[in-house]
Amino acid sequence: MRPRRGLDSSSVWAQRVRQLEQRLRTKEERIVVLETENAVLHLKLAEYQGLAGRCTSEVLQLYAAHGQQMKFQRSSAVTQLHVAIKRLKQDLKSLHSFALELSKDFQRQSKTCLYQVLAAVQGIQLQNEAMQMFQIKAFDLEQSLQEVTERYEKEKQKRKALHNSLIELRGNIRVHCRIRPLLPFDDAAGHSQDRQRSFSEKVAYAADDETILVKCSRPGHASVNKTFQFERVYNDLESQDAIFADVAPLLTSLLDGYNVCIMAYGQTGSGKTYTMLGPQLEGNLAFTTEEESELGIIPRATQEVFRLLSEKPPGSYWVEVSVVEVYNNEIFDLLAKDSCGKVFGIKRDVVTTREGKSDVPLLTHETVENASEFLHLVNKGLHLRVTHPTLVHAHSSRSHLVVTLNITTVVFGDNFGILWEDEQTSQRINKEASFTFTQKMRDNISTSSSRASSPVQLEATEKMKQVKTRLQLVDLAGSECVGMSGVTGAALRETSFINRSLSALADVLGAIAEQRAHIPYRNSKLTHLLQDSVGGDAKLLVMLCISPGQKYLTESMQSLGFGTRARQVQRGQVKKKNFPVPSKGK
Ligand code: ADP
Ligand code: MG
């Protein structure tokens, strides 16, 4: 066996070598082919590498050119943009700082405003609270005011009634007597010294406040020792102030609705004009304190009337003045003016109206707003007053001077005491009127209510009433006897007219005293003119003026007789009327 196996394996090995050789050859052939192909490919690669290198340089060139161009373009735009950006940045920066400032400022301001608003709100709150308090207080005050007003009105009525009772108790006709001091002209010039001494000897004295004593014993004459009683007697030292103090209560009556008359009676030179007007009135009207203390009843009464009126609502009253003189039984209007506005006395007549009141048609009535306007008018009128020198006194007035104040008050409804209950209505009416309230009230009331243009006016006018009261202030002419004055002719006629009018006055007072049905007011122009302020409810004050010298004894006795007679009037009235006496507890 063994040799076979040896032969077989060598052939196999030979075959195997052959096969391997064959495969090697094939592989070598394949390597040659591949090397060839590789060479070709290397060639081609080299070729393409060359081409790529050329292309790359071209691309690089182009890229460089493009880059340069872009760089150029970009550099100019960028510069511009840069500048703009820079500017914008600056603007932005300043804007930013401005906005910052603004916002800070705004914050500051809004803070301040906030504080202010807060303070204002607090203030308003406080004010509101205060206002509410005030409203409550005002309401309370209004209520208490209303109550007080009501009580005041009641008290006013009571006061008025009591005052009137008091005045009536004192007498609706009262007589006061004033003795003037002895004056240089009381000496009887031209007579012997003894005669002079006895003439200027004092025979009339004020024994006390109510009694005057006349005591005189002359050789060849029956001696006189007589006393007279009056409501008040003033001695020669008593001032104008003291005289007026007793007159003033009558003016309260005047404003309560009663007519009042104050007259000075006495012989020439006894101090009538001094008592009624005072010595200064005919000068200028700007008084010194000293002059003011010398003012008489007329200026003082007017001041008092305006003072009392000023307590009433404005526009609810007006005052008209007339000044007349009664000379030789004729009435002269001393405020009448001619067409040139010059004042001169015009003769007027006195008549009795249907209502039985005395009236002087066409008499000049001037409206006055205050006492100095009034004095100015009286002063004007006085310049026209007829004077005539007699032996008694060089500037004696030979006429009766009658100064009249007509006071009209507007009152509501039937309640005489309540003036302008409705103050608001007064104000409303005031607003509506283009002319003064006083004028309108006068027009509306004195004509018909249809003239009142608005419903408010109409309603107010229907409720309103006018109340007229009159104050007559009279400086009578001298009451001396004809023989004594030593006058004749025209002056004698004057004196006789004066005496007649004064005795007519005495008759009127006598008739009132006896309560006669007919009072002879019309017997003289003087009494006719004074009719409404003498007698009835009117209050009359007669101021007897007495010269104290022996020289005037007869005249003084005559005047005292007149006063006593007038005083009896009052006594008679009081007794008959039996007025209630106000008790102290009331
Ligand atoms: P009648 O008006 O009565 O004629 P008057 O008033 O003119 O009198 O007075 C005459 C004079 O007496 C005047 O000069 C006046 O100044 C003066 N006289 C009057 N009464 C007084 C008095 N009481 N005090 C001072 N002088 C008076
Ligand atoms: Mg006189």
PDB file of C-alpha atoms in Angstrom, residues 306-547:
ATOM      1  CA  PHE A 306     -84.475 159.428  61.282  1.00  0.00           C
ATOM      2  CA  ARG A 307     -82.691 157.419  63.957  1.00  0.00           C
ATOM      3  CA  LEU A 308     -85.914 155.622  64.857  1.00  0.00           C
ATOM      4  CA  LEU A 309     -86.769 155.125  61.195  1.00  0.00           C
ATOM      5  CA  SER A 310     -83.332 153.648  60.500  1.00  0.00           C
ATOM      6  CA  GLU A 311     -84.343 150.701  62.685  1.00  0.00           C
ATOM      7  CA  LYS A 312     -87.020 149.833  60.141  1.00  0.00           C
ATOM      8  CA  PRO A 313     -86.244 147.935  56.923  1.00  0.00           C
ATOM      9  CA  PRO A 314     -84.783 150.251  54.278  1.00  0.00           C
ATOM     10  CA  GLY A 315     -87.334 151.361  51.716  1.00  0.00           C
ATOM     11  CA  SER A 316     -90.300 150.746  54.005  1.00  0.00           C
ATOM     12  CA  TYR A 317     -90.732 154.408  54.813  1.00  0.00           C
ATOM     13  CA  TRP A 318     -90.253 157.877  53.420  1.00  0.00           C
ATOM     14  CA  VAL A 319     -90.328 161.339  54.871  1.00  0.00           C
ATOM     15  CA  GLU A 320     -91.691 164.439  53.210  1.00  0.00           C
ATOM     16  CA  VAL A 321     -91.258 167.923  54.522  1.00  0.00           C
ATOM     17  CA  SER A 322     -93.245 171.092  54.096  1.00  0.00           C
ATOM     18  CA  VAL A 323     -92.444 174.475  55.573  1.00  0.00           C
ATOM     19  CA  VAL A 324     -95.158 177.108  55.807  1.00  0.00           C
ATOM     20  CA  GLU A 325     -95.688 180.325  57.663  1.00  0.00           C
ATOM     21  CA  VAL A 326     -99.033 181.652  58.711  1.00  0.00           C
ATOM     22  CA  TYR A 327     -98.851 185.400  58.334  1.00  0.00           C
ATOM     23  CA  ASN A 328    -101.888 187.680  58.674  1.00  0.00           C
ATOM     24  CA  ASN A 329    -104.095 184.591  58.559  1.00  0.00           C
ATOM     25  CA  GLU A 330    -102.649 183.524  55.201  1.00  0.00           C
ATOM     26  CA  ILE A 331    -100.640 180.398  54.577  1.00  0.00           C
ATOM     27  CA  PHE A 332     -97.383 180.827  52.656  1.00  0.00           C
ATOM     28  CA  ASP A 333     -95.568 177.869  51.163  1.00  0.00           C
ATOM     29  CA  LEU A 334     -91.914 178.517  51.955  1.00  0.00           C
ATOM     30  CA  LEU A 335     -90.623 175.675  49.788  1.00  0.00           C
ATOM     31  CA  ALA A 336     -92.521 176.611  46.591  1.00  0.00           C
ATOM     32  CA  LYS A 337     -90.230 177.271  43.640  1.00  0.00           C
ATOM     33  CA  ASP A 338     -90.727 179.391  40.569  1.00  0.00           C
ATOM     34  CA  SER A 339     -89.941 178.102  37.066  1.00  0.00           C
ATOM     35  CA  CYS A 340     -86.252 178.981  37.583  1.00  0.00           C
ATOM     36  CA  GLY A 341     -86.134 176.841  40.727  1.00  0.00           C
ATOM     37  CA  LYS A 342     -85.899 179.898  42.965  1.00  0.00           C
ATOM     38  CA  VAL A 343     -87.637 179.478  46.307  1.00  0.00           C
ATOM     39  CA  PHE A 344     -90.325 181.992  47.170  1.00  0.00           C
ATOM     40  CA  GLY A 345     -93.402 182.054  49.355  1.00  0.00           C
ATOM     41  CA  ILE A 346     -96.648 181.271  47.556  1.00  0.00           C
ATOM     42  CA  LYS A 347    -100.019 181.719  49.167  1.00  0.00           C
ATOM     43  CA  ARG A 348    -101.911 178.449  49.763  1.00  0.00           C
ATOM     44  CA  ASP A 349    -105.215 177.549  51.290  1.00  0.00           C
ATOM     45  CA  VAL A 350    -106.143 174.953  53.856  1.00  0.00           C
ATOM     46  CA  VAL A 351    -109.171 172.737  53.267  1.00  0.00           C
ATOM     47  CA  THR A 352    -110.895 169.890  55.032  1.00  0.00           C
ATOM     48  CA  THR A 353    -110.960 166.661  53.060  1.00  0.00           C
ATOM     49  CA  ARG A 354    -113.916 164.284  52.824  1.00  0.00           C
ATOM     50  CA  GLU A 355    -112.314 162.171  55.541  1.00  0.00           C
ATOM     51  CA  GLY A 356    -112.374 165.233  57.770  1.00  0.00           C
ATOM     52  CA  LYS A 357    -108.628 165.794  57.630  1.00  0.00           C
ATOM     53  CA  SER A 358    -106.956 169.116  57.004  1.00  0.00           C
ATOM     54  CA  ASP A 359    -105.073 169.467  53.748  1.00  0.00           C
ATOM     55  CA  VAL A 360    -103.223 172.208  51.923  1.00  0.00           C
ATOM     56  CA  PRO A 361    -103.689 171.612  48.186  1.00  0.00           C
ATOM     57  CA  LEU A 362    -100.588 172.194  46.057  1.00  0.00           C
ATOM     58  CA  LEU A 363     -98.378 172.552  49.093  1.00  0.00           C
ATOM     59  CA  THR A 364     -94.756 171.709  48.298  1.00  0.00           C
ATOM     60  CA  HIS A 365     -93.612 168.497  49.935  1.00  0.00           C
ATOM     61  CA  GLU A 366     -89.947 167.686  49.599  1.00  0.00           C
ATOM     62  CA  THR A 367     -88.710 164.166  50.251  1.00  0.00           C
ATOM     63  CA  VAL A 368     -85.738 164.070  52.595  1.00  0.00           C
ATOM     64  CA  GLU A 369     -83.454 161.156  53.321  1.00  0.00           C
ATOM     65  CA  ASN A 370     -81.779 162.434  56.453  1.00  0.00           C
ATOM     66  CA  ALA A 371     -81.762 165.163  59.091  1.00  0.00           C
ATOM     67  CA  SER A 372     -79.196 167.361  57.347  1.00  0.00           C
ATOM     68  CA  GLU A 373     -81.234 167.415  54.107  1.00  0.00           C
ATOM     69  CA  PHE A 374     -84.192 168.405  56.229  1.00  0.00           C
ATOM     70  CA  LEU A 375     -82.273 171.202  57.991  1.00  0.00           C
ATOM     71  CA  HIS A 376     -81.078 172.481  54.644  1.00  0.00           C
ATOM     72  CA  LEU A 377     -84.699 172.797  53.491  1.00  0.00           C
ATOM     73  CA  VAL A 378     -85.879 174.427  56.717  1.00  0.00           C
ATOM     74  CA  ASN A 379     -82.998 176.849  56.495  1.00  0.00           C
ATOM     75  CA  LYS A 380     -84.057 177.750  52.960  1.00  0.00           C
ATOM     76  CA  GLY A 381     -87.646 178.289  54.081  1.00  0.00           C
ATOM     77  CA  LEU A 382     -86.573 180.368  57.052  1.00  0.00           C
ATOM     78  CA  HIS A 383     -84.940 182.963  54.845  1.00  0.00           C
ATOM     79  CA  LEU A 384     -88.355 183.791  53.529  1.00  0.00           C
ATOM     80  CA  ARG A 385     -90.027 184.040  56.908  1.00  0.00           C
ATOM     81  CA  VAL A 386     -91.497 187.458  57.403  1.00  0.00           C
ATOM     82  CA  THR A 387     -89.762 189.390  60.098  1.00  0.00           C
ATOM     83  CA  HIS A 388     -90.607 192.813  61.292  1.00  0.00           C
ATOM     84  CA  PRO A 389     -88.635 194.751  63.908  1.00  0.00           C
ATOM     85  CA  THR A 390     -90.732 195.677  66.909  1.00  0.00           C
ATOM     86  CA  LEU A 391     -89.633 197.505  70.022  1.00  0.00           C
ATOM     87  CA  VAL A 392     -89.505 194.220  71.913  1.00  0.00           C
ATOM     88  CA  HIS A 393     -86.954 192.469  69.818  1.00  0.00           C
ATOM     89  CA  ALA A 394     -85.255 193.602  66.650  1.00  0.00           C
ATOM     90  CA  HIS A 395     -85.747 190.276  64.799  1.00  0.00           C
ATOM     91  CA  SER A 396     -89.066 189.150  66.129  1.00  0.00           C
ATOM     92  CA  SER A 397     -91.000 186.797  63.926  1.00  0.00           C
ATOM     93  CA  ARG A 398     -94.398 188.088  63.165  1.00  0.00           C
ATOM     94  CA  SER A 399     -95.636 184.857  61.690  1.00  0.00           C
ATOM     95  CA  HIS A 400     -96.249 181.320  62.877  1.00  0.00           C
ATOM     96  CA  LEU A 401     -93.732 178.926  61.416  1.00  0.00           C
ATOM     97  CA  VAL A 402     -95.058 175.421  60.853  1.00  0.00           C
ATOM     98  CA  VAL A 403     -92.603 172.728  59.816  1.00  0.00           C
ATOM     99  CA  THR A 404     -94.354 169.467  58.973  1.00  0.00           C
ATOM    100  CA  LEU A 405     -92.800 166.031  58.588  1.00  0.00           C
ATOM    101  CA  ASN A 406     -95.113 163.586  56.884  1.00  0.00           C
ATOM    102  CA  ILE A 407     -93.924 160.068  57.511  1.00  0.00           C
ATOM    103  CA  THR A 408     -95.294 157.268  55.408  1.00  0.00           C
ATOM    104  CA  THR A 409     -94.572 153.728  56.502  1.00  0.00           C
ATOM    105  CA  VAL A 410     -95.427 150.673  54.465  1.00  0.00           C
ATOM    106  CA  VAL A 411     -96.999 147.994  56.608  1.00  0.00           C
ATOM    107  CA  PHE A 412     -98.251 144.530  55.862  1.00  0.00           C
ATOM    108  CA  GLY A 413    -101.856 143.457  56.220  1.00  0.00           C
ATOM    109  CA  ASP A 414    -103.822 144.398  59.290  1.00  0.00           C
ATOM    110  CA  ASN A 415    -100.942 144.157  61.686  1.00  0.00           C
ATOM    111  CA  PHE A 416     -99.893 147.721  62.120  1.00  0.00           C
ATOM    112  CA  GLY A 417     -96.894 146.769  64.228  1.00  0.00           C
ATOM    113  CA  ILE A 418     -95.255 144.437  61.761  1.00  0.00           C
ATOM    114  CA  LEU A 419     -93.303 146.127  59.047  1.00  0.00           C
ATOM    115  CA  TRP A 420     -91.977 143.991  56.242  1.00  0.00           C
ATOM    116  CA  GLU A 421     -92.759 140.669  57.893  1.00  0.00           C
ATOM    117  CA  ASP A 422     -91.431 139.140  54.754  1.00  0.00           C
ATOM    118  CA  GLU A 423     -87.986 140.619  54.307  1.00  0.00           C
ATOM    119  CA  GLN A 424     -87.397 138.316  51.338  1.00  0.00           C
ATOM    120  CA  THR A 425     -90.361 139.732  49.493  1.00  0.00           C
ATOM    121  CA  SER A 426     -88.934 143.160  50.026  1.00  0.00           C
ATOM    122  CA  GLN A 427     -85.614 142.034  48.625  1.00  0.00           C
ATOM    123  CA  ARG A 428     -87.226 140.248  45.703  1.00  0.00           C
ATOM    124  CA  ILE A 429     -89.224 143.319  44.854  1.00  0.00           C
ATOM    125  CA  ASN A 430     -86.122 145.420  45.275  1.00  0.00           C
ATOM    126  CA  LYS A 431     -84.286 143.328  42.710  1.00  0.00           C
ATOM    127  CA  GLU A 432     -87.045 143.537  40.160  1.00  0.00           C
ATOM    128  CA  ALA A 433     -87.301 147.272  40.232  1.00  0.00           C
ATOM    129  CA  SER A 434     -85.055 149.400  38.086  1.00  0.00           C
ATOM    130  CA  PHE A 435     -86.043 152.472  39.995  1.00  0.00           C
ATOM    131  CA  THR A 436     -85.847 152.801  43.752  1.00  0.00           C
ATOM    132  CA  PHE A 437     -87.961 150.606  45.939  1.00  0.00           C
ATOM    133  CA  THR A 438     -89.403 153.581  47.757  1.00  0.00           C
ATOM    134  CA  GLN A 439     -90.574 155.183  44.529  1.00  0.00           C
ATOM    135  CA  LYS A 440     -92.190 151.966  43.349  1.00  0.00           C
ATOM    136  CA  MET A 441     -93.977 151.340  46.605  1.00  0.00           C
ATOM    137  CA  ARG A 442     -95.290 154.867  46.458  1.00  0.00           C
ATOM    138  CA  ASP A 443     -96.532 154.384  42.902  1.00  0.00           C
ATOM    139  CA  ASN A 444     -98.041 150.962  43.518  1.00  0.00           C
ATOM    140  CA  ILE A 445     -99.833 151.862  46.674  1.00  0.00           C
ATOM    141  CA  SER A 446    -100.887 155.355  45.893  1.00  0.00           C
ATOM    142  CA  THR A 447    -102.378 154.291  42.556  1.00  0.00           C
ATOM    143  CA  SER A 448    -103.966 150.908  41.984  1.00  0.00           C
ATOM    144  CA  SER A 449    -102.402 147.528  42.475  1.00  0.00           C
ATOM    145  CA  SER A 450    -102.858 146.827  38.772  1.00  0.00           C
ATOM    146  CA  ARG A 451     -99.754 148.909  38.226  1.00  0.00           C
ATOM    147  CA  ALA A 452     -97.687 146.311  39.992  1.00  0.00           C
ATOM    148  CA  SER A 453     -96.093 144.500  37.085  1.00  0.00           C
ATOM    149  CA  SER A 454     -95.145 141.074  38.445  1.00  0.00           C
ATOM    150  CA  PRO A 455     -97.178 138.583  40.502  1.00  0.00           C
ATOM    151  CA  VAL A 456     -94.735 139.039  43.365  1.00  0.00           C
ATOM    152  CA  GLN A 457     -95.283 142.761  43.318  1.00  0.00           C
ATOM    153  CA  LEU A 458     -99.016 142.323  42.973  1.00  0.00           C
ATOM    154  CA  GLU A 459     -99.224 139.936  45.907  1.00  0.00           C
ATOM    155  CA  ALA A 460     -96.978 142.149  48.019  1.00  0.00           C
ATOM    156  CA  THR A 461     -98.872 145.271  47.030  1.00  0.00           C
ATOM    157  CA  GLU A 462    -102.218 143.728  47.929  1.00  0.00           C
ATOM    158  CA  LYS A 463    -100.914 142.934  51.397  1.00  0.00           C
ATOM    159  CA  MET A 464     -99.376 146.355  51.927  1.00  0.00           C
ATOM    160  CA  LYS A 465    -100.856 149.387  53.542  1.00  0.00           C
ATOM    161  CA  GLN A 466     -99.545 152.875  53.938  1.00  0.00           C
ATOM    162  CA  VAL A 467     -99.610 154.419  57.370  1.00  0.00           C
ATOM    163  CA  LYS A 468     -99.160 158.153  57.448  1.00  0.00           C
ATOM    164  CA  THR A 469     -98.212 160.072  60.527  1.00  0.00           C
ATOM    165  CA  ARG A 470     -97.472 163.722  60.894  1.00  0.00           C
ATOM    166  CA  LEU A 471     -95.118 165.665  63.083  1.00  0.00           C
ATOM    167  CA  GLN A 472     -95.828 169.383  63.207  1.00  0.00           C
ATOM    168  CA  LEU A 473     -93.246 171.642  64.766  1.00  0.00           C
ATOM    169  CA  VAL A 474     -94.501 175.134  65.378  1.00  0.00           C
ATOM    170  CA  ASP A 475     -92.680 178.313  66.298  1.00  0.00           C
ATOM    171  CA  LEU A 476     -95.611 180.564  67.089  1.00  0.00           C
ATOM    172  CA  ALA A 477     -95.489 184.291  66.590  1.00  0.00           C
ATOM    173  CA  GLY A 478     -95.109 186.496  69.703  1.00  0.00           C
ATOM    174  CA  SER A 479     -98.123 186.510  72.010  1.00  0.00           C
ATOM    175  CA  GLU A 480     -97.455 190.028  73.411  1.00  0.00           C
ATOM    176  CA  CYS A 481    -100.165 192.643  73.826  1.00  0.00           C
ATOM    177  CA  VAL A 482    -100.464 195.257  71.131  1.00  0.00           C
ATOM    178  CA  GLY A 483     -99.915 198.165  73.448  1.00  0.00           C
ATOM    179  CA  MET A 484     -96.621 196.954  74.661  1.00  0.00           C
ATOM    180  CA  SER A 485     -94.954 196.472  71.335  1.00  0.00           C
ATOM    181  CA  GLY A 486     -95.688 200.060  70.460  1.00  0.00           C
ATOM    182  CA  VAL A 487     -96.649 199.244  66.886  1.00  0.00           C
ATOM    183  CA  THR A 488     -99.083 200.949  64.614  1.00  0.00           C
ATOM    184  CA  GLY A 489    -100.345 200.590  61.010  1.00  0.00           C
ATOM    185  CA  ALA A 490     -99.326 197.398  59.184  1.00  0.00           C
ATOM    186  CA  ALA A 491     -97.491 196.050  62.201  1.00  0.00           C
ATOM    187  CA  LEU A 492    -100.574 196.659  64.354  1.00  0.00           C
ATOM    188  CA  ARG A 493    -102.588 194.661  61.810  1.00  0.00           C
ATOM    189  CA  GLU A 494    -100.010 191.866  62.030  1.00  0.00           C
ATOM    190  CA  THR A 495    -100.248 191.841  65.796  1.00  0.00           C
ATOM    191  CA  SER A 496    -104.004 191.730  65.721  1.00  0.00           C
ATOM    192  CA  PHE A 497    -103.932 188.751  63.321  1.00  0.00           C
ATOM    193  CA  ILE A 498    -101.442 187.057  65.603  1.00  0.00           C
ATOM    194  CA  ASN A 499    -103.604 187.646  68.659  1.00  0.00           C
ATOM    195  CA  ARG A 500    -106.687 186.408  66.837  1.00  0.00           C
ATOM    196  CA  SER A 501    -104.986 183.221  65.715  1.00  0.00           C
ATOM    197  CA  LEU A 502    -103.616 182.604  69.199  1.00  0.00           C
ATOM    198  CA  SER A 503    -107.018 183.100  70.772  1.00  0.00           C
ATOM    199  CA  ALA A 504    -108.456 180.751  68.137  1.00  0.00           C
ATOM    200  CA  LEU A 505    -105.868 178.244  69.319  1.00  0.00           C
ATOM    201  CA  ALA A 506    -106.956 178.806  72.914  1.00  0.00           C
ATOM    202  CA  ASP A 507    -110.591 178.314  71.830  1.00  0.00           C
ATOM    203  CA  VAL A 508    -109.761 175.045  70.101  1.00  0.00           C
ATOM    204  CA  LEU A 509    -107.985 173.751  73.197  1.00  0.00           C
ATOM    205  CA  GLY A 510    -110.947 174.966  75.314  1.00  0.00           C
ATOM    206  CA  ALA A 511    -113.461 173.173  73.089  1.00  0.00           C
ATOM    207  CA  ILE A 512    -111.427 169.967  73.288  1.00  0.00           C
ATOM    208  CA  ALA A 513    -111.340 170.353  77.098  1.00  0.00           C
ATOM    209  CA  GLU A 514    -115.103 170.664  77.265  1.00  0.00           C
ATOM    210  CA  GLN A 515    -115.440 167.817  74.762  1.00  0.00           C
ATOM    211  CA  ARG A 516    -117.707 169.887  72.651  1.00  0.00           C
ATOM    212  CA  ALA A 517    -119.084 168.263  69.518  1.00  0.00           C
ATOM    213  CA  HIS A 518    -117.800 171.109  67.446  1.00  0.00           C
ATOM    214  CA  ILE A 519    -114.182 172.127  67.704  1.00  0.00           C
ATOM    215  CA  PRO A 520    -113.692 175.498  65.993  1.00  0.00           C
ATOM    216  CA  TYR A 521    -110.587 174.520  64.052  1.00  0.00           C
ATOM    217  CA  ARG A 522    -111.665 176.601  61.084  1.00  0.00           C
ATOM    218  CA  ASN A 523    -111.775 179.891  62.944  1.00  0.00           C
ATOM    219  CA  SER A 524    -108.202 180.519  61.948  1.00  0.00           C
ATOM    220  CA  LYS A 525    -105.820 179.184  59.334  1.00  0.00           C
ATOM    221  CA  LEU A 526    -103.385 178.252  62.091  1.00  0.00           C
ATOM    222  CA  THR A 527    -105.776 175.943  63.943  1.00  0.00           C
ATOM    223  CA  HIS A 528    -107.162 174.591  60.673  1.00  0.00           C
ATOM    224  CA  LEU A 529    -103.631 173.717  59.587  1.00  0.00           C
ATOM    225  CA  LEU A 530    -102.860 172.035  62.916  1.00  0.00           C
ATOM    226  CA  GLN A 531    -106.227 170.256  63.144  1.00  0.00           C
ATOM    227  CA  ASP A 532    -104.882 166.719  62.751  1.00  0.00           C
ATOM    228  CA  SER A 533    -102.110 167.035  65.294  1.00  0.00           C
ATOM    229  CA  VAL A 534    -104.162 168.729  68.005  1.00  0.00           C
ATOM    230  CA  GLY A 535    -106.977 166.824  69.713  1.00  0.00           C
ATOM    231  CA  GLY A 536    -108.152 163.237  69.281  1.00  0.00           C
ATOM    232  CA  ASP A 537    -105.386 160.692  69.688  1.00  0.00           C
ATOM    233  CA  ALA A 538    -102.758 163.203  68.625  1.00  0.00           C
ATOM    234  CA  LYS A 539    -100.115 164.261  71.114  1.00  0.00           C
ATOM    235  CA  LEU A 540     -99.603 167.964  71.638  1.00  0.00           C
ATOM    236  CA  LEU A 541     -96.797 169.529  73.594  1.00  0.00           C
ATOM    237  CA  VAL A 542     -97.038 173.231  74.314  1.00  0.00           C
ATOM    238  CA  MET A 543     -93.698 174.699  75.331  1.00  0.00           C
ATOM    239  CA  LEU A 544     -94.477 177.902  77.172  1.00  0.00           C
ATOM    240  CA  CYS A 545     -91.559 180.299  76.914  1.00  0.00           C
ATOM    241  CA  ILE A 546     -91.287 182.869  79.665  1.00  0.00           C
ATOM    242  CA  SER A 547     -89.092 185.956  79.953  1.00  0.00           C
TER     243      SER A 547
END
